Every structure is written in structure tokens, then in C-alpha cells.
Amino acid sequence: MKISPLNRRRFQNFRRNRRGYVATILFFAIFMVTLFAELIANDKPLLLSHDGELYVPFLVAYPETRFGGDFETEADYRDPFLEELIAEKDGWMLWAPIRYSYDTINYDLPVPAPAPPSAENWLGTDDQGRDVMARVIYGYRLSVLFGLMLTVLSSIIGVAAGAVQGYYGGWLDLVAQRFIEIWESMPFFFIILIFSALFVPGFWTLLSILLIFSWTALVAVVRAEFLRARNFDYVQAARALGVSNGVIIFKHLLPNAMVATITFLPFVLTGGITALTGLDTLGLGLPPGSPSLGELLAQGKANLQAPWLGITAFLVLSLMLTMAMFMAEAVRDAFDPRKTFN
Amino acid sequence: MVAQDTSATEGPLLTVESLAVRFHAEGGDVDAVRGVSFTLNRGETLAVVGESGSGKSVTALSVMQLLPYPRASHPTGSIRLGQEELVGAPDVFMRSMRGRRISMIFQEPLSALNPLHNVEKQVAEVLIQHQGMTKVAARARVLELLDLVGIPDPESRLDDYPHQLSGGQRQRVMIAMALANEPDLLIADEPTTALDVTIQAQILELLKDLQRRLGMAILFITHDLGIVRRMADRVAVMTQGEIVEAGATAEVMDNPQHDYTKMLLAAEPKGRPERSGEVPPPLLRTENLKVWFPIRRGVFRRIVGHVKAVDGIDIDLAEGRTVGVVGESGSGKTTLGQAILRLIRSDGAISFDGERIDQRGFKAMRPLRRQMQVVFQDPYGSLSPRLSVGDIIEEGLLVHGLVGQEASRRDVIAAALEEVGLDGAMQDRYPHEFSGGQRQRIAIARAIALKPRFIVLDEPTSALDMSVQAQIVDLLRDLQDRYNLAYLFISHDLKVVRALSDEVVVMKDGKVVERGLAQRIFDSPQQDYTKALLAAAFEHRMIGDG
């Protein structure tokens, strides 16, 4: 595909903002790595050889009896007894670099939990004996995934709503604008409080609830772009050619609104991540046991004698959000037609 | 004259010597002005003429030292006001010169005036800044200045904001600001281009009069040769950053030496349409066409009145003929075009090819769109910047199912481009790679690709340079002859209208002032308004020709 000169200039501008460019690469590189969190931090071996046969325990659940154990339940590979069983049959186990998953409890702590950082638990453990490093890796993935999904979904809804309002205008616009004003003035945090009192919210319910309130963020910019652009001569010319409204919206107007939308997206992303973290910190977010950065933050607050909890949560969150903000700056530079670098 | 004039020695007021301006851009440096030299004496008017991109405005801004330094630089050159060197002068010094000894008026007064300041504040600011006047003293002086620039009843205007003034009044306020400190040099950068022709004439007259009274020198930047004839003692013709010819106005105009000057002078649209035989069958007809925009007030949005943009217009357009619609801004001529194309709601009968079309909805209009097309004024706004030229032309063809296979698709688009004098291979390029004239050709290609019978031309030449205007007029005439097209030609430029129209409708405030055969309107106008329009448009030409 041929890149238009305009987009090439935008990409160059994006790269010229070194800080934002590096932050973007870092943000998504870490995200890509954490997407394979199961290969990095897992309490099951990645590969296991037993009696001449190969097993992939991190993908498939094998009963303990398969390796000569007594129980029908899934094997606990961290159990010294199982290790012995496998060693007996000339077996070996290939472990992930971190031998803990987000919910693995280290029962062999030399001190009561929360345990400080050590060679075994690089960032220590939380107050339930779970490895903080593993929880951070899974937590980063969860937060970014949540933020990205919220961003994509709310921009689809927001752009659609803004486009329709801006293009058709009139009564439709008037009613929708008033509705959005009322909607936006609702205290969504309290509504979520009520929701979580009624049932335990999961990933998808939280996403839906936040989506209900976050889609309005983009409506204003997109609507303004459409209001401005719908009287452009080239839109009038398309109308005079007999082009239908749908095609005009998609082909002629949407590309205009995309600049404003894309500039806005990183802010929706950070907003989503922050909202999720906030809810988790209050204990109203993801179900207990989920690897969440907000929960880690809450633990840090509850266990001031274990500063590695609070410090880790703070550093990870601020790093993630700062990188996202630098990314937003670079995106803004990229789409700014007057931006020059000297 | 100004009291602190230390340079009242002999010699020219403004001396520009081998001035060069270079802009640092991403793709390499651009030399906008290359070795320009001229002088300007007290009380004299020098016109710098050129087309867009010639470097004339950049030259004017260098005198003010208002270029975006350090992105812009002067590799060589000196600008002296009297004995004072302005190039590279410290900022403090330049601030004391601007508005006091050199003033400038700009093309678009609405964007040059601060929308949040009233007239008194706008004008008084210069006085308080440079002369340290008190508010009360400044107020008296502001009234004096407003009176000088011909604003009636200035006292009542002091509290008005720019949007409450008409275009001509805004330009008068700008001039009052520029003259507040009685500058030695006034730089006028296309001061009348954004104004209607009758207002243009008034502003030019005002500038001339003020020059006589105050004895200042004027550096007049323009693209309009008519204005040069009328205003300037001497003229310098600029193209591509260089002055190619300079001299006394009459000499240069009547006996141009350089090819470019000759081309500019020859470029004014000429001729009239030649017709023969009987009158062809009618194609488009409107009866008592009205476009009224309701004004709503109050809680219940009751309609309390109407803005009558188009108020009872009859148009009769025969196949292959042109009706010119003439009017100043706000006369409703563009709205008329849109109503005929059924792009906005209107009342009154519109029939096309014997069929009533004013009752049809958007979908029912679609088959007819193929036969009625439109070309807009601004070739930069009328082409989507994100589509290639091929995509732009193809769009209409797609809607009407006129595109075949991939191979023939390219041929059809290439044929449309060649029709308007462009290379068919250009279809893969984007609009921004083309000049204004080429873009207008693309817009015309988009319209004629559908093989229409009727085209609304909404000021198709107004945004273009003079030499390009003539080419577009020739192209339109040629296309009309070839395809028997009917045009509704909307323009404020009477020269272009004369070159194309069979019949002329003069509009003012939504109503017809005068109508008739083009020949008759131009040779013996009946109404005062028409006479004023014609005088404003053709007067300076007659002086020049005579």
C-alpha cells in the first residue's frame, strides 16, 4: 500500500518527538511481552518429559496419576514429591523464568507474608504470599487490555454518535446533545458502587459499565468536525453528484474527524486504566484474586510495613500512565499541521 | 509630518537593495524573494504586482520585519527607511517603527481586527502605545481619524465590535488604525481584494485622497492590474521572487517589455460568446423561486420573520446557453445556485427539461444529478484532500453506474482529465500536488465526466490568478461549444461574466435589479445599481485604454 505524503510527514513528526516515540515503543513492547505472561511467570512447567513422553503442562491439565501420583486432580508441579516422581523416570521440567503465576501462593516463605524481595520472589510477596512480580506482569496485561478495549469500543460508539449528530443536525442533534449533557452529569462512580453492591462485577461487566459512561468523551470533537465539514465544498460537490449520505459520511467526513479522534484516544486509554485501578483500589473492581494493580496499591496502603508493595504498584502505574501521556503528546504532534521541529 | 523626523535629508524614503528572503523548510530551503531592489519617494505610490506565490507579500512583510524569524532569513539585502537600516534591526527599534513610521493594512479586515475589542479600543491602542496619549485625548483623536476615513457618525460607532461593521467599514477602521500616527510609509497588502467591487472603488478613492492630504508614501501590493492603473505612480512586476520589470505605470502598461508583463496584460478575460441561428429549446426554468430562512425567537421557537436570501427569481436557460448571475456578497446568488440544484429547500417551481423537479426528494433527484452538475469557487475546498484525483472523478461515475472494468475505468478518468487539458496519467496524484488553476480543471473534469447538460458555475474563477482565470474561461467556452452545455454562471466579476454570458441577471438582496441580454446590460444599463457595478469594474480599464 502506498503511504500518502501527508501520512509520511505525520509519521516523521511522530518519530521526531523522541520521548513520545520511545515511550510508545516501550509501552507496546511491554504489552506484547506481557501478552505471553504464561510463558514468563507460571507455576506450571512449560515443557515436561516423563517416561520418554513430552507434556506441555502450562497448556494442558494432566492428572497427577499420569506421573504415578495418587490423586485424580491436576498435578501440582511445585510439590517436591512430584519432582521426585518425574526425576525417577529420567524426566525433566522446563520452567518459566518466574516459577509463580499470579495466584500461586508461596507456602515456603522464611518470614510471614508479606515477604520482602528475595532471589525467589524478586519483588517480594503480598500479604497472601503471592509473588508480586508475577502479579505485576499479569496486572499490566489486564490493565492495558482493559484500557484498549474500552478505548476501541467507546470510540466506535462515540464516533458513530458524533457523526450522526453532526451530519444530520437539527432536532436529532438537539435531543442527543441534551441527553449527553444529562448523561455526563451523572456521578458514574457512585452508580458503579451501587452496581457492585448488587453483584460481583467481572472483567466484562466492568467494561460495559465504564463503556456506558465513557463513550460520550469523543462525541463532542467528532460532532464539531462533522458540523464544520458538512458544508465544505467537496461535500456539497459529492451531494451534487448524487452520492448517498452514508458514503459521504464514511468517505468524505470520517477521515476529517479521525485526526481529532486519534489525538484524543490516548486520553481515553489512560482514563480507562485509571478508572479500573481506582475501582480495584476501593475493592469494587475485579473479583478477588484477579491480578490487578489497583488491588496491589490497596495492599501497599494496608501494609505500610512492607513498602515494596506500594512502591512497586506506584512505579508500575506511573510508568505506564506516563508512557501513555508521552504517546499522546507525540500523536498530537504528528497530527499538528503547523508543528515544526527546529 | 511627524516631528521627530531625523532623516529629512534628500533621497528616497524607502530603499530596498538586492533583498533576498529564504525560508527553511523540511524539504530544503525555499528562496521566496531573490535580489529585489526598488525605491519609494515621499508621497509616491509604488505598486508591486504579481500573481500568488510571486513573493510580493513576503517583500512587504520584510519591510515591516514581520516574517517568522528565524525560520525566515535574509541572506542578502538591505532595507532602509531614510537612513535607518531595518534588516536585522533590534526588536525594540522595530517596534517603535511599526505603527508609527510604517503602517500596514491587510487583505482580510475581519481577521486583522481583534474580534473582542470595540472600535475605540482598536484604534486608541496604537495612540496610547506610541504617543503615550491619555484615554480621553486618544478618544478625541479616534473620532477625528474615523471621520477622516469616512465613517459616518463616528461617535455612535465607537462601541461597535468588528462583526457589527460591514466589510468596507472594517477596512476603513483598519486604515484609521494604520494612519493614527501619520506614518511616512503605508504598506497596503491587497487591501481591496476581499471587498465587493463598489466598495473597492470607495476604498481606493479614500486611500488616494488620504495620500494627497497626508503626503505619505504607499507601497501597494496587488494582483489586479486595474487597481495598478488607477492608483500607482510607478509599478514593479514580480514573478517567482524577482522583479522582472519596473517603471512608470503608464509606460509599463502601454509598452510592456518583459514577456511576463505582456502575458499578464493580455490575460484579462476577453471576448463575448458568439451565437448563431435560432434560439435553442429551453432546458431549465424557475418561476418565482424563493429561499427564505426562518428567524425563530422565544421559547416556542416561533417564526418571527424570514431572511429572504432568494426572493422570487425567474430564470430561463436554454440548451447550450449561459445565464450570468451577477451580484455582490450577500446578494443570494450562491443560494440561488444551490436551490436550483436542489441542495437546499426552496419554494417555487423549478423545471428541468420540461419536468418539475422541485417536488422530488433526495433519492428521486439522483438520476437527474447526472445531468446537472456544479463547480465551486474555491478549488482548494472543493476537492477532498484525502482522495486521489482518479477517486475524485470516479465518485460520480460510481454513483450513476457508469464505470466498467478496472482497465476501462482508468481510460474514462483519463479521458475526462484530457478533456480539461490535463494529463490522463495524473489520476494517481493527490489534489495538493496541483496548482489552483489545475485544481479548478480537476473540479471541472469531475463535473463533465458525467456528461451533464447543465452546470452551475459558482464563481469558478474568483480564487484564481488573472492569467489562469482567462485560461479557465477559454476552457469553459470551449466545453460549452463541444458538448452544448448550459451554464448558470454566478460571479461578482463582470469581466468574466461578459466573456461568457448570453443573458445577465443582476441580483441584490435576493431580488432581481435588472435583467436582459448581456449586450444590452453592458452597453446600456438602466438601473443605477448596475451602472455603479459596471463603473467600478470597468472604469480603470477605460482610463488605461483611453
Short mmCIF file of C-alpha atoms in Angstrom, two decimals, chain A residues 2 4-6 9-10 12-13 16 232-234 236-245 247 251-252 255-256 259 339-340 342, chain B residues 26 71 338 343 362 366 369 372-374 376-378 381-387 391 395-396 398-400 428 430 432 446 450:
data_model
loop_
_atom_site.label_atom_id
_atom_site.label_comp_id
_atom_site.label_asym_id
_atom_site.label_seq_id
_atom_site.Cartn_x
_atom_site.Cartn_y
_atom_site.Cartn_z
CA LYS A 2 1.24 3.45 -0.86
CA SER A 4 0.41 9.25 1.22
CA PRO A 5 2.94 12.07 1.70
CA LEU A 6 0.72 13.53 4.40
CA ARG A 9 5.00 13.59 7.27
CA ARG A 10 2.85 12.64 10.23
CA GLN A 12 8.10 11.64 10.69
CA ASN A 13 6.69 14.18 13.12
CA ARG A 16 10.78 13.41 15.86
CA PHE A 232 -17.32 22.03 2.75
CA ASP A 233 -17.45 22.43 -0.98
CA TYR A 234 -16.28 18.92 -1.62
CA GLN A 236 -21.57 19.76 -1.45
CA ALA A 237 -19.98 18.56 -4.68
CA ALA A 238 -20.45 14.95 -3.61
CA ARG A 239 -24.11 15.70 -2.86
CA ALA A 240 -24.49 17.29 -6.25
CA LEU A 241 -23.04 14.12 -7.76
CA GLY A 242 -25.85 12.18 -6.07
CA VAL A 243 -23.63 10.39 -3.55
CA SER A 244 -25.64 8.91 -0.68
CA ASN A 245 -25.38 10.18 2.90
CA VAL A 247 -20.96 7.20 1.60
CA LYS A 251 -15.60 8.57 2.59
CA HIS A 252 -15.51 12.34 2.96
CA PRO A 255 -11.30 10.93 7.58
CA ASN A 256 -11.55 14.55 8.75
CA VAL A 259 -7.47 13.35 13.26
CA LYS A 339 4.24 21.65 14.08
CA THR A 340 7.83 22.22 13.06
CA ASN A 342 13.97 23.18 14.64
CA GLU B 26 11.65 20.46 5.75
CA ARG B 71 12.62 30.31 10.04
CA GLN B 338 -27.84 25.65 -4.63
CA LEU B 343 -29.22 21.07 -2.47
CA PHE B 362 -33.08 13.31 -2.49
CA ARG B 366 -30.33 11.10 -8.01
CA ARG B 369 -27.83 14.61 -10.83
CA MET B 372 -26.90 18.80 -13.64
CA GLN B 373 -23.50 19.47 -12.13
CA VAL B 374 -21.69 22.15 -10.18
CA PHE B 376 -17.37 25.73 -6.89
CA GLN B 377 -15.33 28.84 -6.25
CA ASP B 378 -12.54 27.53 -4.10
CA GLY B 381 -12.01 23.39 -0.69
CA SER B 382 -13.93 21.57 -3.36
CA LEU B 383 -11.60 18.59 -3.74
CA SER B 384 -11.33 16.14 -0.88
CA PRO B 385 -7.68 16.27 0.18
CA ARG B 386 -7.63 12.59 1.07
CA LEU B 387 -8.72 11.15 -2.25
CA ASP B 391 -11.01 8.66 -6.99
CA GLU B 395 -17.05 9.05 -7.47
CA GLY B 396 -19.87 10.41 -9.61
CA LEU B 398 -19.74 5.07 -9.49
CA VAL B 399 -22.97 6.58 -8.20
CA HIS B 400 -24.51 6.50 -11.64
CA ASP B 428 -2.94 8.78 -9.24
CA TYR B 430 -3.41 13.97 -4.86
CA HIS B 432 -2.35 19.18 -3.04
CA ARG B 446 -15.37 15.81 -12.17
CA LEU B 450 -20.87 12.57 -16.12
#
